[in-house]
mmCIF file with all atom_site columns, C-alpha atoms in Angstrom:
data_model
loop_
_atom_site.group_PDB
_atom_site.id
_atom_site.type_symbol
_atom_site.label_atom_id
_atom_site.label_alt_id
_atom_site.label_comp_id
_atom_site.label_asym_id
_atom_site.label_entity_id
_atom_site.label_seq_id
_atom_site.pdbx_PDB_ins_code
_atom_site.Cartn_x
_atom_site.Cartn_y
_atom_site.Cartn_z
_atom_site.occupancy
_atom_site.B_iso_or_equiv
_atom_site.pdbx_formal_charge
_atom_site.auth_seq_id
_atom_site.auth_comp_id
_atom_site.auth_asym_id
_atom_site.auth_atom_id
_atom_site.pdbx_PDB_model_num
ATOM 1   C CA . MET A 1 1   ? 9.437   14.022  -13.434 1.00 66.00 ? 1   MET A CA 1
ATOM 2   C CA . GLY A 1 2   ? 10.997  16.963  -11.684 1.00 74.00 ? 2   GLY A CA 1
ATOM 3   C CA . ARG A 1 3   ? 8.561   17.046  -8.777  1.00 85.00 ? 3   ARG A CA 1
ATOM 4   C CA . LEU A 1 4   ? 9.231   16.904  -5.084  1.00 91.00 ? 4   LEU A CA 1
ATOM 5   C CA . LEU A 1 5   ? 6.247   15.459  -3.153  1.00 95.00 ? 5   LEU A CA 1
ATOM 6   C CA . PRO A 1 6   ? 5.837   15.578  0.654   1.00 96.00 ? 6   PRO A CA 1
ATOM 7   C CA . VAL A 1 7   ? 5.452   12.088  2.089   1.00 97.00 ? 7   VAL A CA 1
ATOM 8   C CA . SER A 1 8   ? 4.462   10.613  5.462   1.00 98.00 ? 8   SER A CA 1
ATOM 9   C CA . LEU A 1 9   ? 6.382   7.513   6.573   1.00 98.00 ? 9   LEU A CA 1
ATOM 10  C CA . GLY A 1 10  ? 5.997   4.929   9.235   1.00 98.00 ? 10  GLY A CA 1
ATOM 11  C CA . ARG A 1 11  ? 5.637   5.811   12.973  1.00 98.00 ? 11  ARG A CA 1
ATOM 12  C CA . GLY A 1 12  ? 8.528   3.381   13.590  1.00 98.00 ? 12  GLY A CA 1
ATOM 13  C CA . GLY A 1 13  ? 10.870  5.357   11.382  1.00 98.00 ? 13  GLY A CA 1
ATOM 14  C CA . ILE A 1 14  ? 12.821  3.970   8.394   1.00 98.00 ? 14  ILE A CA 1
ATOM 15  C CA . ARG A 1 15  ? 14.459  0.609   9.177   1.00 98.00 ? 15  ARG A CA 1
ATOM 16  C CA . THR A 1 16  ? 16.671  -1.904  7.547   1.00 97.00 ? 16  THR A CA 1
ATOM 17  C CA . ASP A 1 17  ? 15.403  -4.663  9.895   1.00 97.00 ? 17  ASP A CA 1
ATOM 18  C CA . LYS A 1 18  ? 11.655  -4.290  9.245   1.00 98.00 ? 18  LYS A CA 1
ATOM 19  C CA . ARG A 1 19  ? 9.392   -6.652  11.291  1.00 97.00 ? 19  ARG A CA 1
ATOM 20  C CA . GLU A 1 20  ? 5.581   -7.200  11.369  1.00 96.00 ? 20  GLU A CA 1
ATOM 21  C CA . GLY A 1 21  ? 3.834   -4.660  13.564  1.00 96.00 ? 21  GLY A CA 1
ATOM 22  C CA . ASP A 1 22  ? 6.911   -2.334  14.129  1.00 98.00 ? 22  ASP A CA 1
ATOM 23  C CA . GLY A 1 23  ? 5.311   0.597   12.243  1.00 98.00 ? 23  GLY A CA 1
ATOM 24  C CA . ALA A 1 24  ? 8.534   1.055   10.250  1.00 98.00 ? 24  ALA A CA 1
ATOM 25  C CA . THR A 1 25  ? 8.971   1.880   6.578   1.00 98.00 ? 25  THR A CA 1
ATOM 26  C CA . PRO A 1 26  ? 11.426  -0.580  5.081   1.00 98.00 ? 26  PRO A CA 1
ATOM 27  C CA . VAL A 1 27  ? 14.689  0.673   3.473   1.00 98.00 ? 27  VAL A CA 1
ATOM 28  C CA . GLY A 1 28  ? 15.272  -0.537  0.003   1.00 97.00 ? 28  GLY A CA 1
ATOM 29  C CA . ILE A 1 29  ? 14.461  -0.395  -3.641  1.00 97.00 ? 29  ILE A CA 1
ATOM 30  C CA . HIS A 1 30  ? 10.872  -1.489  -3.968  1.00 98.00 ? 30  HIS A CA 1
ATOM 31  C CA . ARG A 1 31  ? 8.621   -1.842  -6.976  1.00 98.00 ? 31  ARG A CA 1
ATOM 32  C CA . THR A 1 32  ? 4.923   -1.063  -7.421  1.00 98.00 ? 32  THR A CA 1
ATOM 33  C CA . LEU A 1 33  ? 2.795   -4.154  -7.976  1.00 98.00 ? 33  LEU A CA 1
ATOM 34  C CA . GLY A 1 34  ? -0.195  -2.339  -9.443  1.00 97.00 ? 34  GLY A CA 1
ATOM 35  C CA . LEU A 1 35  ? -2.998  0.015   -8.460  1.00 98.00 ? 35  LEU A CA 1
ATOM 36  C CA . LEU A 1 36  ? -6.111  -0.733  -6.577  1.00 98.00 ? 36  LEU A CA 1
ATOM 37  C CA . PHE A 1 37  ? -8.970  1.785   -6.163  1.00 98.00 ? 37  PHE A CA 1
ATOM 38  C CA . ARG A 1 38  ? -12.434 2.238   -4.704  1.00 98.00 ? 38  ARG A CA 1
ATOM 39  C CA . PRO A 1 39  ? -14.760 2.510   -7.713  1.00 98.00 ? 39  PRO A CA 1
ATOM 40  C CA . ASP A 1 40  ? -17.463 4.104   -5.565  1.00 98.00 ? 40  ASP A CA 1
ATOM 41  C CA . ARG A 1 41  ? -15.111 6.989   -4.662  1.00 98.00 ? 41  ARG A CA 1
ATOM 42  C CA . ILE A 1 42  ? -12.748 7.341   -7.676  1.00 97.00 ? 42  ILE A CA 1
ATOM 43  C CA . ALA A 1 43  ? -13.836 7.256   -11.358 1.00 96.00 ? 43  ALA A CA 1
ATOM 44  C CA . ALA A 1 44  ? -12.031 4.545   -13.274 1.00 97.00 ? 44  ALA A CA 1
ATOM 45  C CA . ALA A 1 45  ? -11.679 6.996   -16.109 1.00 96.00 ? 45  ALA A CA 1
ATOM 46  C CA . ALA A 1 46  ? -9.355  9.126   -13.973 1.00 95.00 ? 46  ALA A CA 1
ATOM 47  C CA . LEU A 1 47  ? -6.924  6.248   -13.596 1.00 97.00 ? 47  LEU A CA 1
ATOM 48  C CA . PRO A 1 48  ? -4.767  4.074   -15.947 1.00 97.00 ? 48  PRO A CA 1
ATOM 49  C CA . ASP A 1 49  ? -6.774  1.208   -17.598 1.00 96.00 ? 49  ASP A CA 1
ATOM 50  C CA . TRP A 1 50  ? -4.694  -1.381  -15.710 1.00 97.00 ? 50  TRP A CA 1
ATOM 51  C CA . ALA A 1 51  ? -5.949  -0.183  -12.316 1.00 98.00 ? 51  ALA A CA 1
ATOM 52  C CA . LEU A 1 52  ? -8.141  -2.784  -10.525 1.00 98.00 ? 52  LEU A CA 1
ATOM 53  C CA . PRO A 1 53  ? -11.179 -2.011  -8.388  1.00 98.00 ? 53  PRO A CA 1
ATOM 54  C CA . ILE A 1 54  ? -11.168 -2.922  -4.668  1.00 98.00 ? 54  ILE A CA 1
ATOM 55  C CA . GLY A 1 55  ? -14.042 -5.304  -4.064  1.00 96.00 ? 55  GLY A CA 1
ATOM 56  C CA . LEU A 1 56  ? -16.262 -5.486  -0.929  1.00 95.00 ? 56  LEU A CA 1
ATOM 57  C CA . GLU A 1 57  ? -14.539 -8.642  0.221   1.00 94.00 ? 57  GLU A CA 1
ATOM 58  C CA . ASP A 1 58  ? -10.888 -7.618  -0.479  1.00 96.00 ? 58  ASP A CA 1
ATOM 59  C CA . ARG A 1 59  ? -8.361  -7.987  2.369   1.00 96.00 ? 59  ARG A CA 1
ATOM 60  C CA . TRP A 1 60  ? -4.581  -8.190  2.765   1.00 96.00 ? 60  TRP A CA 1
ATOM 61  C CA . CYS A 1 61  ? -3.313  -11.094 4.913   1.00 95.00 ? 61  CYS A CA 1
ATOM 62  C CA . ASP A 1 62  ? -1.004  -9.954  7.730   1.00 93.00 ? 62  ASP A CA 1
ATOM 63  C CA . ALA A 1 63  ? -0.929  -13.275 9.578   1.00 94.00 ? 63  ALA A CA 1
ATOM 64  C CA . PRO A 1 64  ? 2.824   -14.289 9.471   1.00 95.00 ? 64  PRO A CA 1
ATOM 65  C CA . ASP A 1 65  ? 2.051   -17.997 10.017  1.00 93.00 ? 65  ASP A CA 1
ATOM 66  C CA . HIS A 1 66  ? -0.486  -18.194 7.152   1.00 93.00 ? 66  HIS A CA 1
ATOM 67  C CA . GLN A 1 67  ? 0.307   -19.375 3.569   1.00 92.00 ? 67  GLN A CA 1
ATOM 68  C CA . ASP A 1 68  ? -1.307  -16.149 2.179   1.00 94.00 ? 68  ASP A CA 1
ATOM 69  C CA . TYR A 1 69  ? 0.804   -13.855 4.359   1.00 96.00 ? 69  TYR A CA 1
ATOM 70  C CA . ASN A 1 70  ? 1.369   -10.503 2.637   1.00 96.00 ? 70  ASN A CA 1
ATOM 71  C CA . HIS A 1 71  ? -0.981  -11.306 -0.248  1.00 96.00 ? 71  HIS A CA 1
ATOM 72  C CA . LEU A 1 72  ? -4.424  -10.153 -1.399  1.00 96.00 ? 72  LEU A CA 1
ATOM 73  C CA . VAL A 1 73  ? -7.176  -12.404 -0.033  1.00 95.00 ? 73  VAL A CA 1
ATOM 74  C CA . ARG A 1 74  ? -10.952 -12.387 -0.007  1.00 92.00 ? 74  ARG A CA 1
ATOM 75  C CA . LYS A 1 75  ? -13.476 -12.708 2.845   1.00 82.00 ? 75  LYS A CA 1
ATOM 76  C CA . PRO A 1 76  ? -14.316 -14.931 4.555   1.00 77.00 ? 76  PRO A CA 1
ATOM 77  C CA . PHE A 1 77  ? -10.794 -15.192 5.819   1.00 77.00 ? 77  PHE A CA 1
ATOM 78  C CA . GLY A 1 78  ? -10.046 -16.408 9.402   1.00 79.00 ? 78  GLY A CA 1
ATOM 79  C CA . PRO A 1 79  ? -6.479  -15.281 10.169  1.00 77.00 ? 79  PRO A CA 1
ATOM 80  C CA . SER A 1 80  ? -5.501  -11.647 10.644  1.00 88.00 ? 80  SER A CA 1
ATOM 81  C CA . GLN A 1 81  ? -6.189  -9.382  7.725   1.00 91.00 ? 81  GLN A CA 1
ATOM 82  C CA . GLU A 1 82  ? -6.420  -5.802  6.798   1.00 92.00 ? 82  GLU A CA 1
ATOM 83  C CA . ARG A 1 83  ? -9.606  -4.597  5.066   1.00 94.00 ? 83  ARG A CA 1
ATOM 84  C CA . LEU A 1 84  ? -8.893  -2.749  1.857   1.00 97.00 ? 84  LEU A CA 1
ATOM 85  C CA . ARG A 1 85  ? -12.329 -1.171  1.617   1.00 96.00 ? 85  ARG A CA 1
ATOM 86  C CA . ARG A 1 86  ? -12.124 1.201   4.615   1.00 96.00 ? 86  ARG A CA 1
ATOM 87  C CA . GLY A 1 87  ? -14.572 3.766   5.910   1.00 96.00 ? 87  GLY A CA 1
ATOM 88  C CA . ASP A 1 88  ? -11.903 6.559   5.696   1.00 97.00 ? 88  ASP A CA 1
ATOM 89  C CA . PRO A 1 89  ? -10.273 7.650   2.448   1.00 98.00 ? 89  PRO A CA 1
ATOM 90  C CA . LEU A 1 90  ? -6.791  6.268   3.167   1.00 98.00 ? 90  LEU A CA 1
ATOM 91  C CA . TYR A 1 91  ? -7.167  3.319   0.837   1.00 98.00 ? 91  TYR A CA 1
ATOM 92  C CA . ASP A 1 92  ? -9.318  4.903   -1.878  1.00 98.00 ? 92  ASP A CA 1
ATOM 93  C CA . MET A 1 93  ? -6.243  4.302   -4.039  1.00 98.00 ? 93  MET A CA 1
ATOM 94  C CA . ILE A 1 94  ? -3.331  2.063   -3.100  1.00 98.00 ? 94  ILE A CA 1
ATOM 95  C CA . LEU A 1 95  ? -0.218  0.956   -4.840  1.00 98.00 ? 95  LEU A CA 1
ATOM 96  C CA . PRO A 1 96  ? 1.088   -2.190  -3.083  1.00 98.00 ? 96  PRO A CA 1
ATOM 97  C CA . LEU A 1 97  ? 4.849   -2.473  -2.993  1.00 98.00 ? 97  LEU A CA 1
ATOM 98  C CA . ASP A 1 98  ? 6.869   -5.681  -3.429  1.00 98.00 ? 98  ASP A CA 1
ATOM 99  C CA . TRP A 1 99  ? 8.326   -5.512  0.081   1.00 98.00 ? 99  TRP A CA 1
ATOM 100 C CA . ASN A 1 100 ? 8.485   -9.137  1.332   1.00 98.00 ? 100 ASN A CA 1
ATOM 101 C CA . TRP A 1 101 ? 6.613   -10.396 -1.752  1.00 97.00 ? 101 TRP A CA 1
ATOM 102 C CA . PRO A 1 102 ? 5.865   -12.701 -3.488  1.00 96.00 ? 102 PRO A CA 1
ATOM 103 C CA . ARG A 1 103 ? 7.543   -15.307 -1.255  1.00 95.00 ? 103 ARG A CA 1
ATOM 104 C CA . ALA A 1 104 ? 6.918   -13.645 2.082   1.00 97.00 ? 104 ALA A CA 1
ATOM 105 C CA . VAL A 1 105 ? 9.209   -14.421 4.967   1.00 97.00 ? 105 VAL A CA 1
ATOM 106 C CA . PRO A 1 106 ? 7.032   -14.865 8.123   1.00 96.00 ? 106 PRO A CA 1
ATOM 107 C CA . GLY A 1 107 ? 7.244   -11.803 10.395  1.00 96.00 ? 107 GLY A CA 1
ATOM 108 C CA . LYS A 1 108 ? 9.265   -9.615  7.989   1.00 98.00 ? 108 LYS A CA 1
ATOM 109 C CA . GLY A 1 109 ? 6.340   -7.270  7.378   1.00 97.00 ? 109 GLY A CA 1
ATOM 110 C CA . SER A 1 110 ? 3.294   -6.978  5.224   1.00 97.00 ? 110 SER A CA 1
ATOM 111 C CA . ALA A 1 111 ? 0.958   -4.506  3.526   1.00 97.00 ? 111 ALA A CA 1
ATOM 112 C CA . ILE A 1 112 ? 3.492   -1.869  2.592   1.00 98.00 ? 112 ILE A CA 1
ATOM 113 C CA . PHE A 1 113 ? 1.536   0.363   0.306   1.00 98.00 ? 113 PHE A CA 1
ATOM 114 C CA . ILE A 1 114 ? 1.547   3.833   -1.185  1.00 98.00 ? 114 ILE A CA 1
ATOM 115 C CA . HIS A 1 115 ? -1.705  5.407   -0.075  1.00 98.00 ? 115 HIS A CA 1
ATOM 116 C CA . GLN A 1 116 ? -3.386  8.695   0.954   1.00 98.00 ? 116 GLN A CA 1
ATOM 117 C CA . TRP A 1 117 ? -2.300  10.350  4.158   1.00 98.00 ? 117 TRP A CA 1
ATOM 118 C CA . ARG A 1 118 ? -4.527  11.352  7.057   1.00 97.00 ? 118 ARG A CA 1
ATOM 119 C CA . ARG A 1 119 ? -2.919  14.731  7.081   1.00 96.00 ? 119 ARG A CA 1
ATOM 120 C CA . PRO A 1 120 ? 0.590   16.116  6.349   1.00 95.00 ? 120 PRO A CA 1
ATOM 121 C CA . GLY A 1 121 ? 3.207   14.566  8.582   1.00 93.00 ? 121 GLY A CA 1
ATOM 122 C CA . PHE A 1 122 ? 0.844   12.098  10.309  1.00 97.00 ? 122 PHE A CA 1
ATOM 123 C CA . PRO A 1 123 ? 2.711   8.792   10.475  1.00 98.00 ? 123 PRO A CA 1
ATOM 124 C CA . THR A 1 124 ? 1.618   5.576   8.893   1.00 98.00 ? 124 THR A CA 1
ATOM 125 C CA . ALA A 1 125 ? 1.937   1.956   10.083  1.00 97.00 ? 125 ALA A CA 1
ATOM 126 C CA . GLY A 1 126 ? 4.941   1.539   7.700   1.00 98.00 ? 126 GLY A CA 1
ATOM 127 C CA . CYS A 1 127 ? 3.466   2.709   4.378   1.00 98.00 ? 127 CYS A CA 1
ATOM 128 C CA . LEU A 1 128 ? 4.306   5.748   2.310   1.00 98.00 ? 128 LEU A CA 1
ATOM 129 C CA . ALA A 1 129 ? 1.375   8.293   2.277   1.00 98.00 ? 129 ALA A CA 1
ATOM 130 C CA . PHE A 1 130 ? 0.750   11.289  0.193   1.00 98.00 ? 130 PHE A CA 1
ATOM 131 C CA . SER A 1 131 ? -1.946  13.997  -0.276  1.00 98.00 ? 131 SER A CA 1
ATOM 132 C CA . ARG A 1 132 ? -4.846  12.831  -2.480  1.00 97.00 ? 132 ARG A CA 1
ATOM 133 C CA . GLN A 1 133 ? -3.731  15.172  -5.307  1.00 97.00 ? 133 GLN A CA 1
ATOM 134 C CA . ASP A 1 134 ? -0.125  13.868  -5.259  1.00 97.00 ? 134 ASP A CA 1
ATOM 135 C CA . LEU A 1 135 ? -1.374  10.286  -4.917  1.00 98.00 ? 135 LEU A CA 1
ATOM 136 C CA . LEU A 1 136 ? -3.473  10.744  -8.092  1.00 97.00 ? 136 LEU A CA 1
ATOM 137 C CA . PHE A 1 137 ? -0.397  12.059  -9.859  1.00 97.00 ? 137 PHE A CA 1
ATOM 138 C CA . ILE A 1 138 ? 1.597   9.050   -8.731  1.00 97.00 ? 138 ILE A CA 1
ATOM 139 C CA . ALA A 1 139 ? -1.209  6.619   -9.694  1.00 96.00 ? 139 ALA A CA 1
ATOM 140 C CA . ARG A 1 140 ? -1.261  8.018   -13.163 1.00 96.00 ? 140 ARG A CA 1
ATOM 141 C CA . HIS A 1 141 ? 2.478   7.826   -13.664 1.00 95.00 ? 141 HIS A CA 1
ATOM 142 C CA . ALA A 1 142 ? 3.690   4.803   -11.659 1.00 95.00 ? 142 ALA A CA 1
ATOM 143 C CA . ALA A 1 143 ? 3.018   1.828   -13.790 1.00 96.00 ? 143 ALA A CA 1
ATOM 144 C CA . PRO A 1 144 ? 3.550   -1.686  -12.336 1.00 97.00 ? 144 PRO A CA 1
ATOM 145 C CA . GLY A 1 145 ? 7.250   -2.187  -11.730 1.00 98.00 ? 145 GLY A CA 1
ATOM 146 C CA . THR A 1 146 ? 8.068   1.522   -11.029 1.00 97.00 ? 146 THR A CA 1
ATOM 147 C CA . ARG A 1 147 ? 10.973  1.824   -8.601  1.00 96.00 ? 147 ARG A CA 1
ATOM 148 C CA . VAL A 1 148 ? 10.382  3.347   -5.159  1.00 96.00 ? 148 VAL A CA 1
ATOM 149 C CA . ILE A 1 149 ? 13.543  4.073   -3.248  1.00 96.00 ? 149 ILE A CA 1
ATOM 150 C CA . VAL A 1 150 ? 13.509  4.385   0.541   1.00 97.00 ? 150 VAL A CA 1
ATOM 151 C CA . ARG A 1 151 ? 16.755  5.496   2.189   1.00 95.00 ? 151 ARG A CA 1
ATOM 152 C CA . ALA A 1 152 ? 17.654  5.760   5.820   1.00 88.00 ? 152 ALA A CA 1
#
């Protein structure tokens, strides 16, 4: 759409051999899976009607040896998981990417999202992060299936 948007990437750099916990952003052509948002912080009316609210119990499984690895799960959940409803604003809106999904290879990496950054240039754990304003623009224009290209 003719815009250049500053982005923060993983602290482990951009890698072709992404592994769980390496902090790297995976190289490739990824697709957005949808949009999740915090309804207590973002008005649903500001987002596309296909956006889904993040519930109090929503988690993302990052346990490589679990059948739900790299998928949305709900609490209670014993194995390792990432809370989607965080105290900070990083996950107020997230667009999960199809990296290592839907049939996740154990240890190849999980929870690669587009989300809000902490501040410009501050690295992520492997995700792509943008300012809140730019993220809102992306959320309004990146329907499920939108291509996201990460090059080394």
